[in-house]
């Protein structure tokens, strides 16, 4: 009975030790059942081999907690039991994900040399768990490029948290995209701010960026300096389709009477077409806004464009519209219904005009008497 109790005590001690060590080799988040099976298997192996739990625990007390971050054995993706009950690596991608401990150790050392803390290194490893054995190793040159831009480890971690796809980029791809953004006027300070605020911009190809820049210059008549300011303050334009972008520009230019410089200050390019129309038309129907004439004159004093656009809804309603949230919400529903009715009417008119044109063509084909 005492021998059986001793075996149980040894198993419990070893299981506790394995739970302490497990996170060092568990970047891949094994399931609870797999952890339990592995712990039991290793405990039984140690007990049958004659190891003393007290000896193991005394040896483990000399191990630094920081050493768990760098595993000394090969890392595996997952484990499963075979027919005989032995613990074996599982998964069709096991060989691909098997990473040598020396490579991981070198990678962790490189990250620490770049200024990352051990907590931040762990966060980088956990960003993409499906490719955790590959992405950090491949992403080291990318991290070095961002570090050369002047981004500190905290900012770099924020960039990858918002856009983890950047870790999968090749270093020459990222460098060419950064060089292209520099050609459009985004210097080091500007590029740092844009990268942290909108890291997705680094995931766009040079072709996508260049096509939007050409559109802003050709269709919206912005100067090169104004385009640089747009890329810095409104990088969202790079992800919008040209039809919506042109509509916003024409709405601001013809409906609000704003020139290019005023459009930039107003923040119109940072909001959606729907929000822009809702606020302006609401003010028009309240009699608090009037479209300027050809000379830019109005019979009332219009609010400043930035107060209409670049403010919170609470500020807009309280200070600009001087209305309630309930009234504004009702108006938005009515405006949406009006737009649906207009589209249906346009579709009907379009179908009628097509029928008329077809009938006229048929009359032309009729023989003369």
PDB file of N, CA and C in Angstrom, residues 10 20-21 54 70 87 97 124 137-138 143 154 197 203 228 243 248 251 272 284 289 294-297 321 324:
ATOM      1  N   UNK A  10       4.933  10.413  -6.660  1.00  0.00           N
ATOM      2  CA  UNK A  10       5.916  10.723  -7.707  1.00  0.00           C
ATOM      3  C   UNK A  10       5.232  11.221  -8.971  1.00  0.00           C
ATOM      4  N   UNK A  20       4.976  23.121 -15.448  1.00  0.00           N
ATOM      5  CA  UNK A  20       5.805  24.334 -15.421  1.00  0.00           C
ATOM      6  C   UNK A  20       6.621  24.469 -16.687  1.00  0.00           C
ATOM      7  N   UNK A  21       7.133  23.364 -17.156  1.00  0.00           N
ATOM      8  CA  UNK A  21       8.004  23.402 -18.336  1.00  0.00           C
ATOM      9  C   UNK A  21       7.205  23.460 -19.625  1.00  0.00           C
ATOM     10  N   UNK A  54      12.303  13.496  -6.062  1.00  0.00           N
ATOM     11  CA  UNK A  54      12.974  14.504  -5.252  1.00  0.00           C
ATOM     12  C   UNK A  54      14.215  15.017  -5.947  1.00  0.00           C
ATOM     13  N   UNK A  70      13.399  29.649 -24.090  1.00  0.00           N
ATOM     14  CA  UNK A  70      14.208  29.078 -25.169  1.00  0.00           C
ATOM     15  C   UNK A  70      14.275  27.579 -24.958  1.00  0.00           C
ATOM     16  N   UNK A  87       3.137   7.961 -27.253  1.00  0.00           N
ATOM     17  CA  UNK A  87       2.903   9.360 -27.616  1.00  0.00           C
ATOM     18  C   UNK A  87       3.730   9.710 -28.835  1.00  0.00           C
ATOM     19  N   UNK A  97       6.660  21.942 -39.637  1.00  0.00           N
ATOM     20  CA  UNK A  97       6.630  22.815 -38.483  1.00  0.00           C
ATOM     21  C   UNK A  97       7.683  22.455 -37.448  1.00  0.00           C
ATOM     22  N   UNK A 124       5.010  37.973 -30.058  1.00  0.00           N
ATOM     23  CA  UNK A 124       5.305  37.828 -31.484  1.00  0.00           C
ATOM     24  C   UNK A 124       5.144  36.383 -31.931  1.00  0.00           C
ATOM     25  N   UNK A 137      10.744  33.312 -37.707  1.00  0.00           N
ATOM     26  CA  UNK A 137      12.045  33.145 -38.334  1.00  0.00           C
ATOM     27  C   UNK A 137      12.119  33.899 -39.652  1.00  0.00           C
ATOM     28  N   UNK A 138      11.061  33.798 -40.444  1.00  0.00           N
ATOM     29  CA  UNK A 138      11.017  34.498 -41.717  1.00  0.00           C
ATOM     30  C   UNK A 138      10.874  36.003 -41.521  1.00  0.00           C
ATOM     31  N   UNK A 143      11.367  42.692 -39.284  1.00  0.00           N
ATOM     32  CA  UNK A 143      11.501  43.399 -38.015  1.00  0.00           C
ATOM     33  C   UNK A 143      12.683  44.363 -38.044  1.00  0.00           C
ATOM     34  N   UNK A 154       7.644  48.415 -28.920  1.00  0.00           N
ATOM     35  CA  UNK A 154       6.209  48.496 -28.614  1.00  0.00           C
ATOM     36  C   UNK A 154       5.404  48.877 -29.853  1.00  0.00           C
ATOM     37  N   UNK A 197      -0.358  54.087 -37.271  1.00  0.00           N
ATOM     38  CA  UNK A 197      -1.795  54.381 -37.336  1.00  0.00           C
ATOM     39  C   UNK A 197      -2.520  53.473 -38.323  1.00  0.00           C
ATOM     40  N   UNK A 203       1.078  46.819 -46.534  1.00  0.00           N
ATOM     41  CA  UNK A 203       0.684  45.568 -47.181  1.00  0.00           C
ATOM     42  C   UNK A 203       0.139  45.794 -48.589  1.00  0.00           C
ATOM     43  N   UNK A 228       0.586  64.074 -50.754  1.00  0.00           N
ATOM     44  CA  UNK A 228       1.397  63.615 -49.623  1.00  0.00           C
ATOM     45  C   UNK A 228       0.646  63.808 -48.307  1.00  0.00           C
ATOM     46  N   UNK A 243     -14.774  55.135 -57.628  1.00  0.00           N
ATOM     47  CA  UNK A 243     -16.101  55.710 -57.805  1.00  0.00           C
ATOM     48  C   UNK A 243     -16.559  56.447 -56.551  1.00  0.00           C
ATOM     49  N   UNK A 248     -17.166  61.605 -53.365  1.00  0.00           N
ATOM     50  CA  UNK A 248     -16.891  62.459 -52.209  1.00  0.00           C
ATOM     51  C   UNK A 248     -16.250  63.775 -52.626  1.00  0.00           C
ATOM     52  N   UNK A 251     -18.896  65.945 -54.414  1.00  0.00           N
ATOM     53  CA  UNK A 251     -19.871  66.419 -53.434  1.00  0.00           C
ATOM     54  C   UNK A 251     -19.299  67.613 -52.666  1.00  0.00           C
ATOM     55  N   UNK A 272     -17.152  58.315 -44.633  1.00  0.00           N
ATOM     56  CA  UNK A 272     -17.846  57.639 -45.718  1.00  0.00           C
ATOM     57  C   UNK A 272     -18.798  58.597 -46.419  1.00  0.00           C
ATOM     58  N   UNK A 284     -28.984  71.223 -44.076  1.00  0.00           N
ATOM     59  CA  UNK A 284     -29.726  71.970 -45.095  1.00  0.00           C
ATOM     60  C   UNK A 284     -31.216  72.018 -44.773  1.00  0.00           C
ATOM     61  N   UNK A 289     -27.504  75.323 -43.142  1.00  0.00           N
ATOM     62  CA  UNK A 289     -26.447  75.271 -44.158  1.00  0.00           C
ATOM     63  C   UNK A 289     -27.057  75.608 -45.510  1.00  0.00           C
ATOM     64  N   UNK A 294     -21.996  80.659 -57.307  1.00  0.00           N
ATOM     65  CA  UNK A 294     -20.770  80.582 -58.095  1.00  0.00           C
ATOM     66  C   UNK A 294     -19.659  81.469 -57.536  1.00  0.00           C
ATOM     67  N   UNK A 295     -20.045  82.525 -56.854  1.00  0.00           N
ATOM     68  CA  UNK A 295     -19.058  83.427 -56.253  1.00  0.00           C
ATOM     69  C   UNK A 295     -18.692  83.010 -54.826  1.00  0.00           C
ATOM     70  N   UNK A 296     -19.284  81.931 -54.353  1.00  0.00           N
ATOM     71  CA  UNK A 296     -19.000  81.463 -53.012  1.00  0.00           C
ATOM     72  C   UNK A 296     -19.756  82.187 -51.930  1.00  0.00           C
ATOM     73  N   UNK A 297     -20.827  82.887 -52.299  1.00  0.00           N
ATOM     74  CA  UNK A 297     -21.602  83.674 -51.347  1.00  0.00           C
ATOM     75  C   UNK A 297     -22.820  82.885 -50.870  1.00  0.00           C
ATOM     76  N   UNK A 321     -25.709  71.293 -35.319  1.00  0.00           N
ATOM     77  CA  UNK A 321     -27.109  71.131 -35.733  1.00  0.00           C
ATOM     78  C   UNK A 321     -28.088  71.655 -34.687  1.00  0.00           C
ATOM     79  N   UNK A 324     -31.602  67.042 -31.562  1.00  0.00           N
ATOM     80  CA  UNK A 324     -31.520  65.867 -30.699  1.00  0.00           C
ATOM     81  C   UNK A 324     -31.090  64.636 -31.489  1.00  0.00           C
TER      82      UNK A 324
END
